[in-house]
XYZ file of C-alpha atoms in Angstrom:
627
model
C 0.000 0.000 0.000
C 0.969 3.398 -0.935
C 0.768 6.686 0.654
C 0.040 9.632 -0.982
C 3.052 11.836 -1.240
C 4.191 14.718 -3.908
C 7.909 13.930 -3.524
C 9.687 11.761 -6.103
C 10.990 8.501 -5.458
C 13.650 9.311 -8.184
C 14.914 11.999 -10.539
C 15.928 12.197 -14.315
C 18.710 13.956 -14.523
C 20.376 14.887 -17.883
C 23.801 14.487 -18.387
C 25.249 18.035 -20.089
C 28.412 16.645 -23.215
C 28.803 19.468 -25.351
C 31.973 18.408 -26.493
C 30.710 15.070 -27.524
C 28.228 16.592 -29.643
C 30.276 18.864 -31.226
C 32.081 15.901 -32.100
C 29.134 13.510 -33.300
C 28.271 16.444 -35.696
C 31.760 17.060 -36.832
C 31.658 13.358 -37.593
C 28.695 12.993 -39.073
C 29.208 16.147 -41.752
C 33.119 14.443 -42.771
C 30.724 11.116 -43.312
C 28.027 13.038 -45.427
C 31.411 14.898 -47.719
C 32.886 11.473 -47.710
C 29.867 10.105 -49.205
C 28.773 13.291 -51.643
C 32.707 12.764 -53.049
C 32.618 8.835 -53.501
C 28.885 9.356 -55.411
C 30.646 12.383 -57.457
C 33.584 10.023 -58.477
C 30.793 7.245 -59.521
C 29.225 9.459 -62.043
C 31.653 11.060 -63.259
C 34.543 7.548 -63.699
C 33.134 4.316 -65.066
C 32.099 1.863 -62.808
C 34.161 0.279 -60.825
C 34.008 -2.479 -57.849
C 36.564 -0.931 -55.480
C 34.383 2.622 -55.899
C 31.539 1.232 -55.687
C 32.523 -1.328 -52.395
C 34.274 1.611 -51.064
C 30.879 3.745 -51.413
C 28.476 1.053 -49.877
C 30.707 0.647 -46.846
C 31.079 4.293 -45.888
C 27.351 4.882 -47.058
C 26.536 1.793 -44.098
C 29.131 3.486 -41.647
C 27.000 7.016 -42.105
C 23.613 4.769 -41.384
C 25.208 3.270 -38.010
C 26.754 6.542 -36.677
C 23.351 8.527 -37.467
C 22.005 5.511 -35.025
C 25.121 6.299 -32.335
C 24.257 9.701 -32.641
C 20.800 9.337 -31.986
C 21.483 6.711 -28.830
C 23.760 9.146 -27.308
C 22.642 12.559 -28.198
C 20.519 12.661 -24.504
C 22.196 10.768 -21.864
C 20.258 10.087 -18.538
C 21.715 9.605 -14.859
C 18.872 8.504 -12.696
C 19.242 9.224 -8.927
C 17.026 7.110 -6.375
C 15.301 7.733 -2.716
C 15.401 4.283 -1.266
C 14.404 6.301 2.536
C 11.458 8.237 0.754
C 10.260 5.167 -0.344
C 10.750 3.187 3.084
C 8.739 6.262 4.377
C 5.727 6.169 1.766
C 5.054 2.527 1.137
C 3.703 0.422 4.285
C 4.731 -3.053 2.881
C 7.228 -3.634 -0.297
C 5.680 -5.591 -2.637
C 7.304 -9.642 -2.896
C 10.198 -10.349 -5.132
C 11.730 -13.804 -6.374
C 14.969 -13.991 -7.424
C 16.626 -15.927 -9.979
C 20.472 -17.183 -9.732
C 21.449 -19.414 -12.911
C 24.197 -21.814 -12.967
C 24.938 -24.375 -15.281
C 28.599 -26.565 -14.507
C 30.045 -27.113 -11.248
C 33.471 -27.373 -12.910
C 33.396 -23.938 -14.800
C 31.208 -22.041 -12.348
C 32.985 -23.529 -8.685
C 29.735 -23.572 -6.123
C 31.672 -21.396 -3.990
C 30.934 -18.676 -6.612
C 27.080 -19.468 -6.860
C 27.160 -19.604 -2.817
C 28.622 -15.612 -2.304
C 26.465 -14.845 -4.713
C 23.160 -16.388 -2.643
C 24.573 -14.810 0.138
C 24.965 -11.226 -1.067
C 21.008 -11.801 -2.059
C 19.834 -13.319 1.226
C 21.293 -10.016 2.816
C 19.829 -7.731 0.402
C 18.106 -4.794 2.864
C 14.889 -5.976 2.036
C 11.989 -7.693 4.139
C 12.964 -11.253 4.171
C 9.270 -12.442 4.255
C 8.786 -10.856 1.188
C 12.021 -12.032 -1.176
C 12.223 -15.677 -2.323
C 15.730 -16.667 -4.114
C 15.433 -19.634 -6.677
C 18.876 -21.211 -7.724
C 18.583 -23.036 -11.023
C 21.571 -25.733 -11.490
C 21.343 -27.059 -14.791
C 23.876 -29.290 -14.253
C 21.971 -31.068 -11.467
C 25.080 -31.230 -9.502
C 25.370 -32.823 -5.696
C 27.973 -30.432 -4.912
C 25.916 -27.600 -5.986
C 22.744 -28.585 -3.941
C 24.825 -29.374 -1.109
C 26.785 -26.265 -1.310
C 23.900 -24.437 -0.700
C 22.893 -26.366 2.105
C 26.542 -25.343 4.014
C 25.717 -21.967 2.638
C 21.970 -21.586 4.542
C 23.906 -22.501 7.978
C 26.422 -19.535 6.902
C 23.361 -17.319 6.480
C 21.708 -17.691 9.577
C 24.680 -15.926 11.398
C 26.249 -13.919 8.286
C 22.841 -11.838 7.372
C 22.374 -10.742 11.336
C 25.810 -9.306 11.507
C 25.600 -7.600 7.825
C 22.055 -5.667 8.515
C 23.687 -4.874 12.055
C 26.852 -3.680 11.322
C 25.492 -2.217 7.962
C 27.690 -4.059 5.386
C 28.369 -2.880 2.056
C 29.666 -5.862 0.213
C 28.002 -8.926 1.438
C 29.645 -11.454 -0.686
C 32.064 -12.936 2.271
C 34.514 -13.434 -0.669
C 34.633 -10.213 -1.431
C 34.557 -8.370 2.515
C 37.338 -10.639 3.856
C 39.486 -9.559 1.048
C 39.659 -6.607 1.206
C 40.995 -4.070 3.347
C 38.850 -3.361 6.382
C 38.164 -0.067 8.541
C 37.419 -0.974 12.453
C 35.176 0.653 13.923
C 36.663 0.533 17.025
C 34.716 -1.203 18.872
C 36.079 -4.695 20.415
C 32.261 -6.600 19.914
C 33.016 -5.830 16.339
C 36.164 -7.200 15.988
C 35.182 -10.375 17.933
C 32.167 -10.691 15.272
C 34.249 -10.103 12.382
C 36.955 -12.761 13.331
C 33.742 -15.298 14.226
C 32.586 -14.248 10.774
C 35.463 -14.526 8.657
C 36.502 -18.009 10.566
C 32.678 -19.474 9.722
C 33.382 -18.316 6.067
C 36.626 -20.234 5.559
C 35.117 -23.603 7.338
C 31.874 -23.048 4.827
C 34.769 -22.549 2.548
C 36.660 -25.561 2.958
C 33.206 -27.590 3.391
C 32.798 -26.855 -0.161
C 35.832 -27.689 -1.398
C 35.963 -31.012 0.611
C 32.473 -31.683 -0.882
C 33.737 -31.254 -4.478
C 36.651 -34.145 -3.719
C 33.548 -35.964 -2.634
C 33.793 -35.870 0.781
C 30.790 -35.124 1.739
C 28.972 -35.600 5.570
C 27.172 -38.871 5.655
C 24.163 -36.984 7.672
C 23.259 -35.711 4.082
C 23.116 -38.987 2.414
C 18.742 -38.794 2.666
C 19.115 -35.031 0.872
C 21.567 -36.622 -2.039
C 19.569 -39.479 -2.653
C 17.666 -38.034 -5.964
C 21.214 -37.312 -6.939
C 22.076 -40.677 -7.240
C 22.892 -42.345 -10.608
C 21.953 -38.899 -12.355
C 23.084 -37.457 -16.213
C 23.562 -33.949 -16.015
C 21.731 -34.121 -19.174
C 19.339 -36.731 -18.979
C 17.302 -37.051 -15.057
C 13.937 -35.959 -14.290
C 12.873 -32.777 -12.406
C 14.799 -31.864 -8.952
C 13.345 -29.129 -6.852
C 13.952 -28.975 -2.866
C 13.168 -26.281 -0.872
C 16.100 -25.391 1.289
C 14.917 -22.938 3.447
C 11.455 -21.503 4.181
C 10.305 -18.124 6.050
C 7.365 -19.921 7.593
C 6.832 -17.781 10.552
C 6.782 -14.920 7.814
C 9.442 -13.061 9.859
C 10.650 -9.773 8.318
C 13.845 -9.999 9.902
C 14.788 -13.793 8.738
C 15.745 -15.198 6.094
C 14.187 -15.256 2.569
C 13.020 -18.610 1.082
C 15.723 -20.536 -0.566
C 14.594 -22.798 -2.892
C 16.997 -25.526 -5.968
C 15.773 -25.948 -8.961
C 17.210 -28.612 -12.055
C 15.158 -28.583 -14.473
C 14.174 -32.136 -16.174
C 16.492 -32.849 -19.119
C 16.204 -35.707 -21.804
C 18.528 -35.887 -25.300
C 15.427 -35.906 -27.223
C 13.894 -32.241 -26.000
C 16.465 -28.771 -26.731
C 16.438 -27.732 -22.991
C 17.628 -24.182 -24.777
C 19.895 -23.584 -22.468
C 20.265 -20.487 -19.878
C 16.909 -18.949 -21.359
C 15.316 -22.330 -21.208
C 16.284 -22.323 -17.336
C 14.849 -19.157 -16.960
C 11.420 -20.286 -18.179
C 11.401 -22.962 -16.066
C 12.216 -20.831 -12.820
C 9.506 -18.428 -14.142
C 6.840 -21.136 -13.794
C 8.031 -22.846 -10.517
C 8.610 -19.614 -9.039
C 5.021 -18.680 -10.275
C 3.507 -21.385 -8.137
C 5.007 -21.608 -4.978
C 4.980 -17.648 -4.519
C 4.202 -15.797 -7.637
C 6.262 -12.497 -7.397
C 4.777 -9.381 -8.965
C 8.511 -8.541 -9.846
C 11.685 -11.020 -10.507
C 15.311 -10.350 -10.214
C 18.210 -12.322 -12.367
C 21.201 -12.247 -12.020
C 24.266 -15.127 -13.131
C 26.018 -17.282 -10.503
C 28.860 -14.614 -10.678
C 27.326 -11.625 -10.237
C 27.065 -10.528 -6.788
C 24.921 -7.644 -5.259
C 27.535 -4.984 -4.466
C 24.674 -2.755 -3.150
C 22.427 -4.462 -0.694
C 19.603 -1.673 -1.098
C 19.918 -2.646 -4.767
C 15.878 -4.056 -4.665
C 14.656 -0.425 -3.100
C 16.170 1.523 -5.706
C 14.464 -0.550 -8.086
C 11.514 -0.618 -6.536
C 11.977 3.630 -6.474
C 11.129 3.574 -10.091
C 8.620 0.752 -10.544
C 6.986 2.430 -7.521
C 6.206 6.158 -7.675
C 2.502 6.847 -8.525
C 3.705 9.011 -11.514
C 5.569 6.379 -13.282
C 3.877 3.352 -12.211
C 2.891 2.042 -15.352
C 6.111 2.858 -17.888
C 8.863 0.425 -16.745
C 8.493 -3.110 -17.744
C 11.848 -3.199 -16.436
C 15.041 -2.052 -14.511
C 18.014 -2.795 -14.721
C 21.498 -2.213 -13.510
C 24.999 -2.235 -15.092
C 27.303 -4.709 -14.604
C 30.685 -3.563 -12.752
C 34.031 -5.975 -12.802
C 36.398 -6.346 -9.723
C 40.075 -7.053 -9.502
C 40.194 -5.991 -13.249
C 43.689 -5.656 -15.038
C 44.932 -2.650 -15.046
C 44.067 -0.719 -18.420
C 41.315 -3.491 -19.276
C 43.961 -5.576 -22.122
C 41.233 -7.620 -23.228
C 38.977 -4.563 -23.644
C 35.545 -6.342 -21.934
C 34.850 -4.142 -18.611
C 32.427 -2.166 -20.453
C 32.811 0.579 -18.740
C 32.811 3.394 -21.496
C 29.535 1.562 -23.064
C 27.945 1.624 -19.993
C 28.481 5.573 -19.523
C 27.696 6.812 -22.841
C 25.925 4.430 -24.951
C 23.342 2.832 -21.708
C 23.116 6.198 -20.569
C 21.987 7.721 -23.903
C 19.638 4.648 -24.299
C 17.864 5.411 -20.732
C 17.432 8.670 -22.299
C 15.290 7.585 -25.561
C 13.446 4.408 -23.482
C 15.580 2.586 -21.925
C 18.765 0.137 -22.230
C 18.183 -3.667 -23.998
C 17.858 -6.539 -21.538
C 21.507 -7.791 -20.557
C 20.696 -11.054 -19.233
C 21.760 -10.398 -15.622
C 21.046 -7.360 -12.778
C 17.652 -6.671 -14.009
C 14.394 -6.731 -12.534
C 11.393 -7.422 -14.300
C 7.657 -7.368 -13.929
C 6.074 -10.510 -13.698
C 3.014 -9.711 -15.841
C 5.292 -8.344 -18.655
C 7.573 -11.530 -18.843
C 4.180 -13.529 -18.949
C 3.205 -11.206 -22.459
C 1.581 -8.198 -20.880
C 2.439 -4.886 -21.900
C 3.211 -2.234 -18.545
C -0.066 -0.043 -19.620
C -1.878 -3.230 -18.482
C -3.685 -3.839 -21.829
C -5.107 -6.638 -22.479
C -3.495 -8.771 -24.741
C -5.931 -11.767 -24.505
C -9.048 -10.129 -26.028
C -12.686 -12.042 -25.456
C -11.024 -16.016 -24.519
C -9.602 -14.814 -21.916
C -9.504 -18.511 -20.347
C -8.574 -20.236 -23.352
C -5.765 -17.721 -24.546
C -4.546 -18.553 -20.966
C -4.372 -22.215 -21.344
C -3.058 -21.625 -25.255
C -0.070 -19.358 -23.495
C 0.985 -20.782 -20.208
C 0.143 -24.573 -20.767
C -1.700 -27.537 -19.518
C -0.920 -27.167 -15.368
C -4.082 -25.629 -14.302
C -2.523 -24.245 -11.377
C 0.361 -22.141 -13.349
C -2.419 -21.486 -15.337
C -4.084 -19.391 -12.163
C -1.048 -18.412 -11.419
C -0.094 -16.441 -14.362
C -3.919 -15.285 -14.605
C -3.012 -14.108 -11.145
C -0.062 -12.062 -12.078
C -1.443 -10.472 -15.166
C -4.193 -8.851 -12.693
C -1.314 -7.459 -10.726
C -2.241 -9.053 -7.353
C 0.396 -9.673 -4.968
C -1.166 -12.230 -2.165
C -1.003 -15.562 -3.932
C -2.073 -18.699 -1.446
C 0.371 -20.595 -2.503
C 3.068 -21.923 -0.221
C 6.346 -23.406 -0.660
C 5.752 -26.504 0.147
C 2.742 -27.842 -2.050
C 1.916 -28.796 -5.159
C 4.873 -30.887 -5.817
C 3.349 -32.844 -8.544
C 2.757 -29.589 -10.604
C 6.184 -28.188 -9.807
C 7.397 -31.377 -11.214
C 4.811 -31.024 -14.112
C 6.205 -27.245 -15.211
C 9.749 -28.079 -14.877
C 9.754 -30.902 -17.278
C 11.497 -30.753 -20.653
C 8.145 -31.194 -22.784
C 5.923 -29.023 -21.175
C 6.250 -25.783 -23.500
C 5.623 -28.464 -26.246
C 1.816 -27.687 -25.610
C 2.312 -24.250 -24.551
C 2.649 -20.949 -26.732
C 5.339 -20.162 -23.754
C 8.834 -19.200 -24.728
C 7.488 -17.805 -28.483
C 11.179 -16.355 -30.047
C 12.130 -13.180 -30.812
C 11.971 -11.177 -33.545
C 14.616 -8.696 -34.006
C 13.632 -5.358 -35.717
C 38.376 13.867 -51.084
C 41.565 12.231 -49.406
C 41.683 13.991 -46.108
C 37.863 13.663 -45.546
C 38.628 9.981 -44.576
C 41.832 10.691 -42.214
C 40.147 13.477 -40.481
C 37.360 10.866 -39.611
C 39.852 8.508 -38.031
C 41.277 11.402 -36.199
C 38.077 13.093 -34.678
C 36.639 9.686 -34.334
C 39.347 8.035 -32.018
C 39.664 11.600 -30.086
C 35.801 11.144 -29.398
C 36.593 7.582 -28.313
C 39.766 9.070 -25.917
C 37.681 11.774 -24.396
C 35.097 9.470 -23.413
C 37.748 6.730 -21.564
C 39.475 10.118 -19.929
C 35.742 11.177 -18.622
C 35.108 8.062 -17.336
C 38.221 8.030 -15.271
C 40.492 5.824 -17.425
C 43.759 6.198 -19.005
C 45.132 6.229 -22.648
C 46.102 2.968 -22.878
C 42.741 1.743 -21.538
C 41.759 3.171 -24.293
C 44.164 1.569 -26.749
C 43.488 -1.755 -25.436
C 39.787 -1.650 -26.088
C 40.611 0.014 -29.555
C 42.563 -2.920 -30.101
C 40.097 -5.767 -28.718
C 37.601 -4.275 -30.882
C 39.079 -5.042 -34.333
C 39.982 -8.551 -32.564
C 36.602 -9.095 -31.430
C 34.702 -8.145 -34.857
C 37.441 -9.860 -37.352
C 37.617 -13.148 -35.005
C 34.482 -13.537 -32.933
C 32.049 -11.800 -34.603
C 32.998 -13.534 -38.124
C 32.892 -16.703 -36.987
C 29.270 -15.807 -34.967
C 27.753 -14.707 -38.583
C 28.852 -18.037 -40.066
C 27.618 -20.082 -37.304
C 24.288 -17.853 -37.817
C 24.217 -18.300 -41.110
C 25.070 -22.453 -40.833
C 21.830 -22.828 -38.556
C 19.804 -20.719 -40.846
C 20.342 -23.255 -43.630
C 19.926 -26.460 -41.383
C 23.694 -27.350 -41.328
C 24.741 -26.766 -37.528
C 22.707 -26.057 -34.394
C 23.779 -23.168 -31.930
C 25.588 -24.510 -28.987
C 25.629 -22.587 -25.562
C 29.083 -22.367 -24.163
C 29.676 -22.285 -20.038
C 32.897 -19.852 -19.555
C 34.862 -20.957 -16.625
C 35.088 -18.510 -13.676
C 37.793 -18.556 -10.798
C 37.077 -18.466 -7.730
C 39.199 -16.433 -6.410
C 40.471 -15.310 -2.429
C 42.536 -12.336 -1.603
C 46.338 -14.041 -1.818
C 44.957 -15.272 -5.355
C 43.817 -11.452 -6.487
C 47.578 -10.423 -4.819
C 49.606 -13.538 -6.783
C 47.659 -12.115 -10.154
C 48.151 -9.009 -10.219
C 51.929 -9.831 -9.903
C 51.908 -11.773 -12.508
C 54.250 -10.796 -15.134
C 51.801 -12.633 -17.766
C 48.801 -10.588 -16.735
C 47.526 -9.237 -20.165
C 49.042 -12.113 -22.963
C 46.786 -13.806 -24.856
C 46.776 -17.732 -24.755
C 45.917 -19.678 -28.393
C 45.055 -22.901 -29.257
C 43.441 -24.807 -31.841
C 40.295 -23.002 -32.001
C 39.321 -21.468 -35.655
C 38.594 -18.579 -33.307
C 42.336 -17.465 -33.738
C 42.470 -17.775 -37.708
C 40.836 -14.846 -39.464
C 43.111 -12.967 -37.257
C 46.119 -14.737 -37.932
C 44.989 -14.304 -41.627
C 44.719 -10.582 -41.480
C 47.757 -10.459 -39.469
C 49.902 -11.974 -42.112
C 48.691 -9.761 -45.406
C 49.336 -6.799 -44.028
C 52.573 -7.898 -43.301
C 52.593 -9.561 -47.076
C 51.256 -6.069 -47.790
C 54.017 -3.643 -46.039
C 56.785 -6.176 -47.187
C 55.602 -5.465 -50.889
C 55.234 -1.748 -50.118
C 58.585 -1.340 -48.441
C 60.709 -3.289 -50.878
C 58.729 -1.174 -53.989
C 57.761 -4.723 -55.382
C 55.480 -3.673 -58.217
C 54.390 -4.516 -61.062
C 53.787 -3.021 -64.532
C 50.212 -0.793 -64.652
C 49.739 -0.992 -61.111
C 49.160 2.230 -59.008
C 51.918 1.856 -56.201
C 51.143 2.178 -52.399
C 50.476 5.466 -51.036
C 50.591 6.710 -47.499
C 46.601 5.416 -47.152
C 47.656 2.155 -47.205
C 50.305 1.572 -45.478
C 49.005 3.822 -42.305
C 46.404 1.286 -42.349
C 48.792 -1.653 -42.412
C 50.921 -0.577 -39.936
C 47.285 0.254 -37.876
C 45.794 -3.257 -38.176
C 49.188 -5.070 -37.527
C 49.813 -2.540 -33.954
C 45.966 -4.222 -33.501
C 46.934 -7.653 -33.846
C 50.320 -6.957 -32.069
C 49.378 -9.955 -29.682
C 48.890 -12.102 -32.409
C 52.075 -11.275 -33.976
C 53.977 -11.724 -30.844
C 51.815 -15.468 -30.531
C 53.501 -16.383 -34.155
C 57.407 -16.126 -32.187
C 56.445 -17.366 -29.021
C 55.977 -21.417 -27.711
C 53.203 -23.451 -25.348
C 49.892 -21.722 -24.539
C 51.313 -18.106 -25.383
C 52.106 -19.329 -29.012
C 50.033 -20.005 -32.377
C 49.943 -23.778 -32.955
C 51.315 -24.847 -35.970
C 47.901 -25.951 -37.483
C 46.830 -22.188 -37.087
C 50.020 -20.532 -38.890
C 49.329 -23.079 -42.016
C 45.755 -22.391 -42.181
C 45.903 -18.496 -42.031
C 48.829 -18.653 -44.630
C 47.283 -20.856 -47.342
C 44.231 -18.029 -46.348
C 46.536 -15.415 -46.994
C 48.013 -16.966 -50.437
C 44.395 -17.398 -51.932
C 43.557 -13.743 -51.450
C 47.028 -12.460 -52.890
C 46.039 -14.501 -55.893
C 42.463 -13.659 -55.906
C 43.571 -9.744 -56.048
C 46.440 -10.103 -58.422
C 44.775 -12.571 -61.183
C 42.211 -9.391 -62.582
C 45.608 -7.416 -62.998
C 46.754 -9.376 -65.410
């Protein structure tokens, strides 16, 4: 329930970058003279395939910086009240949370674990926050590392709300450096704390040798004999806020999903279907949180700022949802592989929140129920006259998700349901055939010479301005320049082929688990010493050939340019080119430095004799019309 108040739960605030526009326009006018030269020299020359290439690619660059432009013309900061809203609502509305994991081996349980914990301590009323863990590699070590992890809790979330704790992933707050507060209860606490977290610690790591306590043997029995990709349904409820205390602890409830090799269990989004619809009958959440088994809360009043904006009366029916940017700890220095984001999350998310918002991420967001389940936030609706039979057409054959869902479309927030009940319908949503009869899950749809130098000039000064205003350095900057070519030459070439493969019926996409560390404080110390810290490590993978490809003509290409190699009738290099060259090899330097060095910091052989017989069919291909 709401009271009536005039003062905002948030503000819009508009981020003032003249400089940055100045610089979009200057831009976009060298793009438009660029363009008005190349169509001059096509009507007034005969046609030509290098003109006419050369015009089709800048006229396409034009199209996507007019779209830049008009993503970050307005950028948006958005400041939240979380104590106007403590002060103005009499009871938050419930929330479930989803945490996904997938292999214990690449994501260690000790990861998923500080990332259950930072939830369970979220400053939020505990009777009215549910956290769902989905392990879709129905591990034992998983389930029972959550187990270990609810004892943790009971003693961890008191002294966090207490003491006020700011990061409440124990990983995280007994690594770094820490500011007494004098008092000697405090330090008693903190030593009681910190010695719980390294026997929880060691439990888990114990458990994944399998060593695990014989008093669990009765919890691990559906465990027994299991596929990770072939059991039926597991769901347990760990932990349940029966007495409905504010001050406890949320529900805790695992979740594995049936798999069979005969049903596409689509992966991650697959999981997340499946927690939608157990989650929507045991307590049917007006809003949902997900987040990945490595992203921790860093902000424990992270729920009431969201709630802020989903909440004030003058909003309340705009935001389908909210979400919040993803922030990296213990980075490299200078980001070398270019992926902390940091400068896209400033500038282009910002300018997105001021048109309508940001695209969905995959993780930190919050969501409303109703809109997930196909209901727009104006609360239209999207059924028509069969109400009851569009509902059974959408959500399935399980009559009670069926009320369920019908439930959260009308925006009511006290759902009967308990935790522990209707176990043969949990069982019934979470199999792998059930969206086989359901309209659930539908897919997507997704709607003169120095004219050119002066573009690469004010273009990469836009880019440098923008690292320098977000507080990092030029070489920062470098490095993500650099990752950038690497990333669209190797990663995304090989993504449009594999694209392109499954829309002709020749491959299917395959979902693959990167492996996270999990890390302590002498590992984030022995790393950052590391004199490696930055190299790239190659293998086998085709992943590393287009760039090894591109690496080796421009050095084909310099090699003919500096030892004047030409032959008869052919226009001979010009500045152009070789600054270009010389550009794209200083890109690939790690690549070139792989071809020289051995073991896991080298090219393998296989690589180098691919990318050159690459290399030799395109020096062909361009010199065979010369002759």
């Amino acid at each position: 329930m709401t009271k009536p108040n005039t003062v905002p739960l948030y503000e819009k605030i508009e981020v003032k970058r003249p400089i940055q526009r100045l610089l979009d326009l200057t831009i976009f006018f060298l793009l438009i003279s660029l363009l008005l030269y190349r169509f001059l020299i096509l009507r007034s020359h005969a046609f030509t395939y290098l003109h006419t290439i050369a015009f089709l690619c800048e006229l396409w660059f034009t199209f996507t910086w007019l779209l830049v432009i008009n993503v970050t013309w307005n950028p948006i900061h958005y400041t939240t009240y979380p104590q106007r809203l403590l002060k103005r609502v009499d009871e938050l509305p419930p929330v479930d949370v989803f945490v996904t994991t997938a292999d214990p081996l690449l994501e260690p349980p000790l990861i998923t674990v500080n990332t259950v914990l930072s939830l369970l301590a979220a400053d939020y009323p505990a009777n009215r926050l549910a956290v769902y863990v989905s392990d879709d590699g129905c591990s034992p070590i998983t389930f029972y590392s959550l187990i270990e992890a609810l004892k943790f809790a009971k003693i961890w979330v008191p002294f966090c709300k207490k003491y006020e704790v700011e990061v409440r992933a124990p990983f995280r707050y007994f690594s770094g450096d820490l500011s007494f507060d004098g008092t000697e209860e405090f330090q008693c606490e903190w030593s009681r704390m910190k010695d719980e977290y390294e026997k929880l610690r060691r439990n888990i790591e114990e458990a994944a040798k399998n060593v695990v306590s014989p008093d669990l043997t009765s919890d691990l029995a559906d465990f027994s004999n299991i596929e990770s990709n072939n059991h039926p349904p597991i769901i347990k409820v760990i932990w349940e806020n029966k007495e409905g205390l504010r001050d406890g602890l949320p529900h805790l409830v695992y979740v594995s999903r049936e798999k069979r090799p005969q049903h596409s269990h689509h992966y991650k989004a697959g999981a997340m279907n499946v927690l939608a619809r157990v989650s929507g009958l045991m307590t049917n959440a007006p809003y949902i949180l997900n987040v990945d088994c490595d992203m921790y809360v860093n902000n424990p009043s992270v729920l009431l700022q969201g709630m802020c904006l989903f909440l004030d009366p003058t909003i309340d029916k705009e935001y389908a949802f909210v979400q919040f940017p993803q922030r990296f700890y213990n980075g490299p220095k200078d980001d070398p592989y270019g992926n902390q984001w940091i400068v896209m999350m400033e500038f282009t998310f910002r300018g997105m929140a001021g048109i309508q918002g940001p695209g969905y991420m995959g993780t930190g967001c919050i969501h409303r129920r109703k809109v997930l389940y196909g209901q727009s936030p104006d609360g239209a609706n999207i059924f028509g006259k069969h109400y009851d039979d569009e509902l059974h057409k959408t959500f399935g054959n399980s009559k009670d998700f069926v009320n369920s869902a019908a439930h959260a479309l009308r925006s009511l927030t006290d759902y009967p349901n308990s935790l522990s009940n209707s176990i043969i319908s949990l069982k019934e949503v979470a199999t792998s055939d059930y969206e086989i009869n359901s309209c659930w899950g539908t897919k997507v749809q997704e709607p003169v010479g120095c004219i050119p130098l002066l573009l690469f000039v004010f273009y990469n000064l836009q880019q440098l301005l923008q690292y320098w205003e977000t507080g990092q350095s030029a070489r920062a900057w470098w490095n993500n320049e650099r990752m950038a070519r690497i990333n669209t030459i190797c990663a995304s070439l090989l993504g449009a082929v594999a694209v392109v493969l499954k829309l002709l019926g020749l491959s299917e996409t395959v979902f693959e688990v990167t492996k996270k560390e999990s890390s302590s404080s002498s590992d984030d110390k022995e790393s950052s010493s590391d004199g490696d810290l930055g190299r790239f490590t190659f293998d086998e993978s085709p992943l590393f050939v287009p760039g090894t490809t591109i690496l080796i003509i421009q050095l084909l290409a310099l090699s003919i340019a500096f030892l004047r190699i030409r032959q008869p009738n052919v226009v001979e290099f010009g500045v152009g080119e070789v600054t270009c060259s010389v550009w794209l090899i200083l890109c690939f330097w790690s690549f070139l430095k792989g071809m020289f060095a051995k073991g896991k910091y080298g090219l393998p052989w296989s690589t180098l004799c691919k990318s050159s017989a690459l290399a030799f069919l395109f020096v062909c291909f361009c010199i065979i019309p010369t002759k």
